[in-house]
Amino acid sequence: MGTVHAKAKQNEGFGEVGSGLLGMDDPVELDEEPITKPNIKLNGVRARVDRVHVDGLSRTKDDIVRGAVDDLFHATDFEDVILRAHKVRSALDATGCFRDIGVFIDVSSGPGATPEGLEVTFQVKELSRIVGGINTTVSENEGNLVIGVKMPNVAGRGERVQAEYSVGHRSSSNFSVTASKPFPRSPLAPTLSASVYQQNHEYPWSGYRLLDRGLMLDLAFNTSPSTKHNLQWEGLVRDTSVLSKTTSFKVRESSGPQMKSVLRHVVTVDRRDEPVFPTRGTWLQFSSAVAGLGGGVAHVRTEMQAQANGTLPGAPSVVFQATGAVGVLHDMFGTELADRFFLGGPATLRGFAQRGVGPRADGLALGGTMYWATGLHVYAPLPFVAARGGLSELFRSHLFLNGGCLAHPEEGASAAAALAEVRLAGGCGVALRLGRVARVELNYCVPLRAQPRDLAAPGLQLGVAAHFL
């Protein structure tokens, strides 16, 4: 099973196109003195595809490949052939089976040419059976070293088994094993995955350690090119313990083991031109979770985050960004400290300490059951540096103003009054891109409004995260 050949069901006439073998990925070499030639409209050159070859297959099943290339046989002209060939290339790439895909169209008209139609060849290289790697991730202003092993295309239809172990610089550690199965030719292109995991995190700002062991089932699918859905069920056993003998009694009340079962729906709409330093477009994420179908915890948790970007008229390198977030947690029974919202820190509400906003006991953050936060930002190239090229592309100067509130109203208290206790901070700094997934911010922050129990953090503040408010 080294090559898959597909042939059209019926033949149609087509006009001769030219001579030679056209490789889409090959550079076109011009003579020193190019000869002026008339422009040819490719959509006016009749053509069809009668044969498709896929060379280089080993483990990948033939039916997956045939399902991806069928679209080529519906081409009606040469331009359509090229567009559909690239569409098929994307479909083959989406199967998760290949690391390299080359496309070649045979347009020969001399001896040995194909009289009944064009031939398209896809030269593929399958992923290795085992792939290992070491990389870094960020979570709640913490850097993590991740060691992973992947087994891609296990059964020949894009299935994947992946194991990861990560260690953070604050004594946190995670281990997970995930198996996933994509269905690229099905409507909505769903992917089904199952994960078994263990997560061990310390939260010194709240005085507790959290150990989670659980199972997660996830169904991911797309309803449009920019809209992704995740339907999840998560079952876990949670063990909360205190970090010191002097930990507040309010925190100690949440310690001990718990069983929890959660149904969750997350929808993400991303229309930005790029995720780290976008210049235009919007991003919206809405998540809703219901706990209580089994276990000793029952609540409804809803959260929404949004971002809008645009450039300054006449100055396309200056980007204005507006961000916002809101969340509500309705407790029915058993909800403890680890399920609450927390606010404050360089990735959420700048100008305040990590988890430095909201209710506290003996200096420890207790979190809240509702919050809102918003921010206005201006990103621009660094001054006195070339606007384009080199290392300057990785940096942006940053001016911001953000505000928000985190509340946990007691019985009889007004939620509206609690959410009206606004915190406000502003400042400026520098942002550095880390690949296409995260960034570093170094800001000089000035808290403008705070409550007596908050922990303000004026001066320089360093943050590392995949998503900033």
Short mmCIF file of C-alpha atoms in Angstrom, two decimals:
data_model
loop_
_atom_site.label_atom_id
_atom_site.label_comp_id
_atom_site.label_asym_id
_atom_site.label_seq_id
_atom_site.Cartn_x
_atom_site.Cartn_y
_atom_site.Cartn_z
CA MET A 1 0.00 0.00 0.00
CA GLY A 2 2.45 2.62 -1.22
CA THR A 3 0.31 4.48 -3.76
CA VAL A 4 -3.40 5.22 -4.05
CA HIS A 5 -4.79 5.77 -7.55
CA ALA A 6 -8.19 7.33 -8.13
CA LYS A 7 -9.91 7.66 -11.51
CA ALA A 8 -12.87 9.72 -12.66
CA LYS A 9 -16.12 7.89 -13.36
CA GLN A 10 -16.65 9.54 -16.76
CA ASN A 11 -14.52 11.48 -19.26
CA GLU A 12 -15.08 14.90 -20.72
CA GLY A 13 -13.13 16.84 -23.36
CA PHE A 14 -10.67 19.51 -22.42
CA GLY A 15 -8.37 21.93 -24.14
CA GLU A 16 -4.62 21.40 -24.29
CA VAL A 17 -2.86 23.45 -21.66
CA GLY A 18 0.84 23.33 -22.39
CA SER A 19 3.79 21.04 -22.02
CA GLY A 20 5.82 19.69 -19.14
CA LEU A 21 5.12 18.85 -15.50
CA LEU A 22 3.81 21.68 -13.30
CA GLY A 23 4.92 21.41 -9.63
CA MET A 24 3.00 23.81 -7.43
CA ASP A 25 5.73 24.07 -4.83
CA ASP A 26 8.60 24.53 -7.32
CA PRO A 27 9.99 28.04 -7.92
CA VAL A 28 9.62 29.43 -11.41
CA GLU A 29 12.93 30.38 -12.99
CA LEU A 30 12.95 33.22 -15.52
CA ASP A 31 15.50 33.87 -18.23
CA GLU A 32 17.70 36.93 -17.92
CA GLU A 33 15.65 38.62 -20.64
CA PRO A 34 12.09 37.33 -20.26
CA ILE A 35 10.02 37.24 -23.42
CA THR A 36 6.76 39.09 -23.20
CA LYS A 37 3.88 36.65 -23.49
CA PRO A 38 0.16 37.24 -23.68
CA ASN A 39 -1.82 36.78 -20.46
CA ILE A 40 -3.90 33.62 -20.37
CA LYS A 41 -7.04 33.45 -18.26
CA LEU A 42 -6.85 30.03 -16.62
CA ASN A 43 -10.59 29.93 -16.02
CA GLY A 44 -11.03 30.00 -19.81
CA VAL A 45 -8.90 26.90 -20.40
CA ARG A 46 -11.10 23.84 -20.25
CA ALA A 47 -9.65 21.00 -18.21
CA ARG A 48 -10.66 18.11 -16.06
CA VAL A 49 -8.96 15.59 -13.80
CA ASP A 50 -9.19 11.94 -14.77
CA ARG A 51 -6.55 10.42 -12.50
CA VAL A 52 -5.18 11.25 -9.04
CA HIS A 53 -2.13 9.54 -7.55
CA VAL A 54 -1.08 9.68 -3.90
CA ASP A 55 2.48 8.42 -3.49
CA GLY A 56 4.29 7.67 -0.25
CA LEU A 57 1.57 5.92 1.77
CA SER A 58 2.45 3.29 4.34
CA ARG A 59 0.08 3.18 7.35
CA THR A 60 -2.64 5.53 6.12
CA LYS A 61 -5.80 3.77 4.94
CA ASP A 62 -6.90 4.14 1.32
CA ASP A 63 -10.49 5.12 2.10
CA ILE A 64 -9.38 8.24 4.00
CA VAL A 65 -7.26 9.36 1.06
CA ARG A 66 -9.93 8.66 -1.55
CA GLY A 67 -12.50 10.60 0.43
CA ALA A 68 -10.17 13.62 0.48
CA VAL A 69 -9.33 13.67 -3.25
CA ASP A 70 -12.85 13.14 -4.64
CA ASP A 71 -13.40 16.89 -4.92
CA LEU A 72 -10.79 17.14 -7.70
CA PHE A 73 -12.94 15.23 -10.19
CA HIS A 74 -15.54 18.03 -10.20
CA ALA A 75 -13.14 20.62 -11.71
CA THR A 76 -14.32 22.25 -14.97
CA ASP A 77 -11.36 24.46 -15.99
CA PHE A 78 -7.65 24.75 -15.26
CA GLU A 79 -8.06 27.44 -12.59
CA ASP A 80 -10.62 25.24 -10.88
CA VAL A 81 -8.15 22.34 -10.96
CA ILE A 82 -5.51 24.42 -9.17
CA LEU A 83 -7.93 25.72 -6.54
CA ARG A 84 -9.39 22.28 -5.85
CA ALA A 85 -5.90 20.75 -5.68
CA HIS A 86 -4.96 23.12 -2.89
CA LYS A 87 -8.28 22.41 -1.19
CA VAL A 88 -7.52 18.68 -1.32
CA ARG A 89 -4.04 19.37 0.04
CA SER A 90 -5.63 21.12 3.04
CA ALA A 91 -8.02 18.18 3.49
CA LEU A 92 -5.12 15.71 3.50
CA ASP A 93 -3.27 17.88 6.00
CA ALA A 94 -6.37 17.96 8.25
CA THR A 95 -6.34 14.17 8.56
CA GLY A 96 -3.31 14.44 10.85
CA CYS A 97 -1.46 11.71 8.97
CA PHE A 98 1.21 13.62 7.02
CA ARG A 99 4.07 16.02 7.73
CA ASP A 100 4.75 17.03 4.12
CA ILE A 101 2.46 17.16 1.08
CA GLY A 102 3.59 18.12 -2.43
CA VAL A 103 1.19 18.72 -5.34
CA PHE A 104 2.05 18.17 -9.02
CA ILE A 105 -0.21 18.59 -12.06
CA ASP A 106 0.70 16.86 -15.31
CA VAL A 107 -0.05 19.27 -18.17
CA SER A 108 2.05 17.55 -20.82
CA SER A 109 0.86 17.52 -24.43
CA GLY A 110 3.72 15.80 -26.24
CA PRO A 111 4.56 12.08 -26.67
CA GLY A 112 3.39 10.03 -23.73
CA ALA A 113 0.84 12.63 -22.68
CA THR A 114 -2.46 11.58 -21.16
CA PRO A 115 -5.08 12.05 -23.86
CA GLU A 116 -8.10 11.51 -21.62
CA GLY A 117 -7.41 14.25 -19.07
CA LEU A 118 -5.08 15.74 -16.47
CA GLU A 119 -3.24 13.71 -13.86
CA VAL A 120 -2.67 15.13 -10.36
CA THR A 121 -0.06 13.60 -8.06
CA PHE A 122 0.21 14.19 -4.32
CA GLN A 123 3.61 13.26 -2.93
CA VAL A 124 3.19 12.72 0.81
CA LYS A 125 5.43 11.93 3.76
CA GLU A 126 3.73 10.29 6.71
CA LEU A 127 4.38 11.30 10.29
CA SER A 128 6.79 9.12 12.24
CA ARG A 129 5.33 6.39 14.38
CA ILE A 130 6.64 8.00 17.58
CA VAL A 131 7.40 11.70 18.01
CA GLY A 132 8.93 13.17 21.16
CA GLY A 133 9.46 16.76 22.13
CA ILE A 134 10.24 19.26 24.88
CA ASN A 135 8.56 22.66 24.99
CA THR A 136 7.27 25.27 27.41
CA THR A 137 3.79 26.50 28.34
CA VAL A 138 2.40 29.18 30.63
CA SER A 139 -0.51 29.13 33.09
CA GLU A 140 -1.51 31.72 35.72
CA ASN A 141 1.79 33.59 35.34
CA GLU A 142 3.77 30.37 35.75
CA GLY A 143 6.19 28.82 33.28
CA ASN A 144 6.04 25.06 32.72
CA LEU A 145 8.48 22.65 31.10
CA VAL A 146 6.56 20.03 29.10
CA ILE A 147 7.97 16.67 28.00
CA GLY A 148 5.71 14.86 25.56
CA VAL A 149 5.52 11.69 23.46
CA LYS A 150 3.07 11.33 20.57
CA MET A 151 2.02 8.36 18.47
CA PRO A 152 0.29 9.96 15.43
CA ASN A 153 -1.83 8.10 12.91
CA VAL A 154 -1.88 4.99 15.08
CA ALA A 155 -4.56 3.06 13.14
CA GLY A 156 -4.14 4.79 9.77
CA ARG A 157 -7.06 7.22 9.97
CA GLY A 158 -5.53 10.11 11.92
CA GLU A 159 -5.88 8.60 15.40
CA ARG A 160 -3.42 9.93 17.96
CA VAL A 161 -2.18 8.88 21.40
CA GLN A 162 -0.26 11.47 23.39
CA ALA A 163 1.38 11.49 26.83
CA GLU A 164 2.65 14.66 28.52
CA TYR A 165 4.42 15.45 31.76
CA SER A 166 4.97 19.06 32.84
CA VAL A 167 6.73 20.69 35.76
CA GLY A 168 6.23 24.31 36.81
CA HIS A 169 8.64 26.56 38.65
CA ARG A 170 6.22 26.80 41.64
CA SER A 171 6.13 23.08 42.53
CA SER A 172 3.24 22.30 40.19
CA SER A 173 3.20 19.16 38.06
CA ASN A 174 0.82 17.62 35.55
CA PHE A 175 0.57 14.28 33.81
CA SER A 176 -1.92 13.28 31.14
CA VAL A 177 -2.55 10.61 28.54
CA THR A 178 -4.90 11.54 25.67
CA ALA A 179 -6.31 9.48 22.82
CA SER A 180 -8.10 11.29 19.98
CA LYS A 181 -9.94 10.30 16.82
CA PRO A 182 -10.73 12.88 14.09
CA PHE A 183 -13.53 12.56 11.53
CA PRO A 184 -12.35 15.05 8.87
CA ARG A 185 -14.78 13.94 6.15
CA SER A 186 -17.86 14.10 8.39
CA PRO A 187 -20.04 17.22 8.64
CA LEU A 188 -18.60 19.75 11.12
CA ALA A 189 -15.24 17.83 11.13
CA PRO A 190 -15.58 16.54 14.73
CA THR A 191 -12.73 15.21 16.87
CA LEU A 192 -13.42 12.88 19.79
CA SER A 193 -10.82 12.62 22.55
CA ALA A 194 -10.47 11.05 25.99
CA SER A 195 -7.92 12.09 28.62
CA VAL A 196 -6.78 10.61 31.91
CA TYR A 197 -4.87 13.16 33.97
CA GLN A 198 -3.34 14.16 37.29
CA GLN A 199 -2.74 17.82 38.16
CA ASN A 200 -0.89 19.05 41.22
CA HIS A 201 -0.82 22.84 41.78
CA GLU A 202 0.08 25.15 44.64
CA TYR A 203 -1.69 28.49 45.08
CA PRO A 204 0.29 30.44 47.71
CA TRP A 205 -1.90 33.54 47.21
CA SER A 206 -4.81 31.53 48.68
CA GLY A 207 -2.82 29.18 50.92
CA TYR A 208 -3.84 25.81 49.48
CA ARG A 209 -2.56 22.94 47.36
CA LEU A 210 -4.82 21.22 44.82
CA LEU A 211 -4.48 17.64 43.58
CA ASP A 212 -6.90 16.58 40.83
CA ARG A 213 -7.17 13.10 39.30
CA GLY A 214 -9.78 12.63 36.63
CA LEU A 215 -11.11 11.65 33.24
CA MET A 216 -12.29 14.02 30.51
CA LEU A 217 -14.25 13.24 27.36
CA ASP A 218 -14.24 15.99 24.73
CA LEU A 219 -16.10 16.37 21.42
CA ALA A 220 -14.72 19.27 19.36
CA PHE A 221 -16.37 20.44 16.14
CA ASN A 222 -16.58 23.53 13.93
CA THR A 223 -19.81 25.16 12.79
CA SER A 224 -17.90 27.69 10.65
CA PRO A 225 -14.26 28.35 9.80
CA SER A 226 -14.00 30.74 12.77
CA THR A 227 -16.38 29.04 15.26
CA LYS A 228 -15.30 26.08 17.37
CA HIS A 229 -17.36 24.15 19.94
CA ASN A 230 -16.22 21.83 22.72
CA LEU A 231 -18.70 19.56 24.50
CA GLN A 232 -17.03 18.03 27.55
CA TRP A 233 -17.75 15.72 30.44
CA GLU A 234 -15.25 15.69 33.28
CA GLY A 235 -15.21 13.45 36.31
CA LEU A 236 -12.56 13.99 38.96
CA VAL A 237 -11.51 13.39 42.52
CA ARG A 238 -10.16 16.57 44.08
CA ASP A 239 -8.00 16.74 47.19
CA THR A 240 -7.43 20.20 48.69
CA SER A 241 -4.83 20.69 51.43
CA VAL A 242 -3.42 23.72 53.22
CA LEU A 243 0.13 24.97 52.64
CA SER A 244 1.04 26.00 56.19
CA LYS A 245 -0.03 25.76 59.81
CA THR A 246 -1.02 29.42 59.83
CA THR A 247 -3.45 29.13 56.91
CA SER A 248 -6.76 30.91 57.54
CA PHE A 249 -9.70 28.90 58.88
CA LYS A 250 -11.74 30.11 55.87
CA VAL A 251 -9.30 28.26 53.62
CA ARG A 252 -9.17 25.21 55.90
CA GLU A 253 -12.93 24.81 55.53
CA SER A 254 -12.38 23.92 51.86
CA SER A 255 -9.72 21.27 52.54
CA GLY A 256 -10.35 17.56 52.06
CA PRO A 257 -11.31 15.22 49.18
CA GLN A 258 -14.28 15.76 46.87
CA MET A 259 -15.83 13.98 43.92
CA LYS A 260 -17.08 16.16 41.09
CA SER A 261 -18.86 15.57 37.78
CA VAL A 262 -19.12 18.42 35.24
CA LEU A 263 -20.85 18.92 31.90
CA ARG A 264 -19.33 21.80 29.97
CA HIS A 265 -19.90 23.64 26.68
CA VAL A 266 -17.28 26.05 25.33
CA VAL A 267 -17.82 28.02 22.11
CA THR A 268 -15.02 30.14 20.64
CA VAL A 269 -15.40 32.58 17.76
CA ASP A 270 -12.04 33.87 16.52
CA ARG A 271 -11.97 36.36 13.63
CA ARG A 272 -8.61 37.94 14.44
CA ASP A 273 -5.82 38.07 11.88
CA GLU A 274 -3.42 36.52 14.43
CA PRO A 275 -3.67 35.52 18.12
CA VAL A 276 -0.77 37.23 19.93
CA PHE A 277 -0.53 40.72 18.38
CA PRO A 278 -3.74 41.06 16.33
CA THR A 279 -4.30 44.19 14.27
CA ARG A 280 -7.95 43.63 13.42
CA GLY A 281 -10.84 41.30 14.16
CA THR A 282 -12.73 40.05 17.19
CA TRP A 283 -12.48 37.10 19.56
CA LEU A 284 -15.25 35.75 21.79
CA GLN A 285 -15.33 32.77 24.14
CA PHE A 286 -18.38 31.66 26.10
CA SER A 287 -18.29 28.74 28.53
CA SER A 288 -21.04 27.25 30.66
CA ALA A 289 -20.64 24.35 33.09
CA VAL A 290 -23.09 22.38 35.20
CA ALA A 291 -21.74 20.32 38.11
CA GLY A 292 -23.90 17.96 40.13
CA LEU A 293 -24.71 14.97 37.90
CA GLY A 294 -22.91 12.75 40.36
CA GLY A 295 -20.36 13.63 43.04
CA GLY A 296 -20.62 15.96 46.02
CA VAL A 297 -20.52 19.34 44.21
CA ALA A 298 -23.38 21.10 42.45
CA HIS A 299 -23.22 24.50 40.80
CA VAL A 300 -23.73 26.40 37.54
CA ARG A 301 -20.72 28.36 36.30
CA THR A 302 -20.91 30.75 33.33
CA GLU A 303 -18.12 32.90 31.92
CA MET A 304 -17.65 35.07 28.82
CA GLN A 305 -14.52 36.81 27.48
CA ALA A 306 -14.27 39.09 24.45
CA GLN A 307 -11.70 41.10 22.51
CA ALA A 308 -11.95 43.62 19.63
CA ASN A 309 -9.04 45.05 17.64
CA GLY A 310 -8.63 47.86 15.12
CA THR A 311 -5.94 50.14 13.73
CA LEU A 312 -5.70 53.90 13.96
CA PRO A 313 -6.76 55.58 10.67
CA GLY A 314 -3.66 56.76 8.89
CA ALA A 315 -1.37 54.75 11.22
CA PRO A 316 -1.84 51.03 10.52
CA SER A 317 0.95 50.07 12.93
CA VAL A 318 -0.94 51.52 15.93
CA VAL A 319 -3.55 49.06 17.24
CA PHE A 320 -6.41 49.82 19.60
CA GLN A 321 -7.74 46.89 21.61
CA ALA A 322 -10.81 46.61 23.86
CA THR A 323 -11.22 43.59 26.14
CA GLY A 324 -13.89 42.43 28.54
CA ALA A 325 -14.84 39.49 30.75
CA VAL A 326 -17.71 38.57 33.05
CA GLY A 327 -18.49 35.50 35.14
CA VAL A 328 -21.18 34.19 37.50
CA LEU A 329 -21.07 31.14 39.79
CA HIS A 330 -24.33 29.91 41.32
CA ASP A 331 -23.67 27.49 44.18
CA MET A 332 -26.22 24.81 45.06
CA PHE A 333 -24.13 22.67 47.42
CA GLY A 334 -20.54 21.58 47.99
CA THR A 335 -18.81 24.36 46.01
CA GLU A 336 -15.47 25.20 47.59
CA LEU A 337 -12.65 27.69 47.16
CA ALA A 338 -11.06 26.08 44.09
CA ASP A 339 -14.25 26.53 42.02
CA ARG A 340 -14.47 30.30 42.54
CA PHE A 341 -13.28 33.16 40.32
CA PHE A 342 -10.09 35.08 41.08
CA LEU A 343 -8.99 38.45 39.79
CA GLY A 344 -5.76 40.45 39.88
CA GLY A 345 -2.31 40.03 38.43
CA PRO A 346 -0.43 40.91 35.23
CA ALA A 347 -2.64 38.71 33.03
CA THR A 348 -6.01 39.91 34.36
CA LEU A 349 -6.18 43.16 36.34
CA ARG A 350 -2.77 44.82 36.00
CA GLY A 351 -1.61 47.03 38.87
CA PHE A 352 -2.75 44.50 41.49
CA ALA A 353 -1.01 41.46 42.96
CA GLN A 354 -1.77 37.95 41.74
CA ARG A 355 -5.29 37.18 43.05
CA GLY A 356 -5.03 40.54 44.82
CA VAL A 357 -8.63 41.72 44.25
CA GLY A 358 -11.69 40.67 46.24
CA PRO A 359 -12.50 39.09 49.61
CA ARG A 360 -9.57 38.08 51.83
CA ALA A 361 -8.99 36.37 55.16
CA ASP A 362 -5.68 36.72 57.04
CA GLY A 363 -4.12 38.08 53.83
CA LEU A 364 -5.23 35.11 51.67
CA ALA A 365 -7.49 35.44 48.63
CA LEU A 366 -10.89 33.75 49.01
CA GLY A 367 -12.16 34.37 45.48
CA GLY A 368 -15.66 35.37 44.47
CA THR A 369 -18.84 34.12 42.84
CA MET A 370 -19.18 36.95 40.31
CA TYR A 371 -16.87 39.36 38.55
CA TRP A 372 -16.46 41.73 35.65
CA ALA A 373 -13.34 43.20 34.10
CA THR A 374 -12.48 45.35 31.11
CA GLY A 375 -9.45 46.93 29.49
CA LEU A 376 -8.44 49.49 26.86
CA HIS A 377 -5.03 49.03 25.21
CA VAL A 378 -2.85 50.69 22.61
CA TYR A 379 -0.08 48.66 20.96
CA ALA A 380 2.53 50.28 18.70
CA PRO A 381 6.03 49.52 17.40
CA LEU A 382 8.91 50.40 19.68
CA PRO A 383 10.06 54.02 19.26
CA PHE A 384 13.46 54.71 17.66
CA VAL A 385 13.49 51.21 16.12
CA ALA A 386 12.84 50.19 12.52
CA ALA A 387 9.14 49.50 12.09
CA ARG A 388 9.60 46.28 10.17
CA GLY A 389 12.04 43.42 10.09
CA GLY A 390 14.40 41.83 12.58
CA LEU A 391 13.79 41.54 16.31
CA SER A 392 11.57 44.63 16.34
CA GLU A 393 8.73 42.48 14.98
CA LEU A 394 8.67 40.60 18.29
CA PHE A 395 8.15 43.70 20.45
CA ARG A 396 5.33 46.19 20.97
CA SER A 397 5.07 49.22 23.20
CA HIS A 398 1.96 49.06 25.36
CA LEU A 399 -0.32 51.66 26.95
CA PHE A 400 -3.30 50.43 29.00
CA LEU A 401 -6.18 51.29 31.31
CA ASN A 402 -8.04 48.41 32.98
CA GLY A 403 -10.72 48.06 35.61
CA GLY A 404 -12.92 45.45 37.21
CA CYS A 405 -14.53 44.01 40.32
CA LEU A 406 -14.67 40.63 42.07
CA ALA A 407 -17.40 40.01 44.63
CA HIS A 408 -18.76 37.30 46.89
CA PRO A 409 -21.89 38.87 48.40
CA GLU A 410 -23.09 37.33 51.65
CA GLU A 411 -26.73 36.39 52.25
CA GLY A 412 -28.94 39.45 52.07
CA ALA A 413 -26.23 41.60 50.45
CA SER A 414 -26.89 43.29 47.12
CA ALA A 415 -24.96 41.85 44.17
CA ALA A 416 -25.26 45.15 42.32
CA ALA A 417 -23.68 47.03 45.22
CA ALA A 418 -20.86 44.48 45.48
CA LEU A 419 -20.10 44.71 41.76
CA ALA A 420 -20.02 48.52 41.93
CA GLU A 421 -16.77 48.51 43.95
CA VAL A 422 -14.65 49.34 40.91
CA ARG A 423 -10.87 48.88 40.81
CA LEU A 424 -8.90 50.86 38.27
CA ALA A 425 -5.27 50.90 37.10
CA GLY A 426 -3.27 52.28 34.20
CA GLY A 427 0.27 52.22 32.92
CA CYS A 428 2.64 51.53 30.06
CA GLY A 429 5.28 49.00 29.14
CA VAL A 430 6.68 46.59 26.57
CA ALA A 431 5.22 43.32 25.24
CA LEU A 432 7.27 40.49 23.71
CA ARG A 433 5.86 37.76 21.48
CA LEU A 434 6.67 34.14 22.39
CA GLY A 435 6.00 32.22 19.18
CA ARG A 436 2.35 32.32 18.14
CA VAL A 437 0.83 31.18 21.43
CA ALA A 438 1.94 33.47 24.26
CA ARG A 439 3.64 36.73 25.17
CA VAL A 440 5.57 38.46 27.96
CA GLU A 441 4.58 41.87 29.30
CA LEU A 442 6.72 44.19 31.44
CA ASN A 443 4.57 47.13 32.54
CA TYR A 444 4.91 50.05 34.90
CA CYS A 445 1.54 50.07 36.68
CA VAL A 446 -0.23 52.82 38.59
CA PRO A 447 -3.27 51.70 40.68
CA LEU A 448 -5.86 54.48 40.40
CA ARG A 449 -8.62 53.05 42.56
CA ALA A 450 -8.64 50.14 45.03
CA GLN A 451 -10.56 48.84 48.02
CA PRO A 452 -8.97 48.65 51.50
CA ARG A 453 -8.70 44.83 51.43
CA ASP A 454 -7.06 44.69 47.97
CA LEU A 455 -3.36 44.15 47.38
CA ALA A 456 -2.21 46.87 44.98
CA ALA A 457 1.09 46.38 43.13
CA PRO A 458 2.41 49.75 41.91
CA GLY A 459 5.59 49.83 39.88
CA LEU A 460 7.04 47.25 37.50
CA GLN A 461 5.00 44.09 36.92
CA LEU A 462 6.08 41.11 34.81
CA GLY A 463 3.51 38.77 33.26
CA VAL A 464 3.71 35.64 31.09
CA ALA A 465 0.50 34.16 29.67
CA ALA A 466 -1.22 32.77 26.61
CA HIS A 467 -4.19 35.11 27.07
CA PHE A 468 -4.23 38.58 28.61
CA LEU A 469 -7.29 40.63 29.53
#
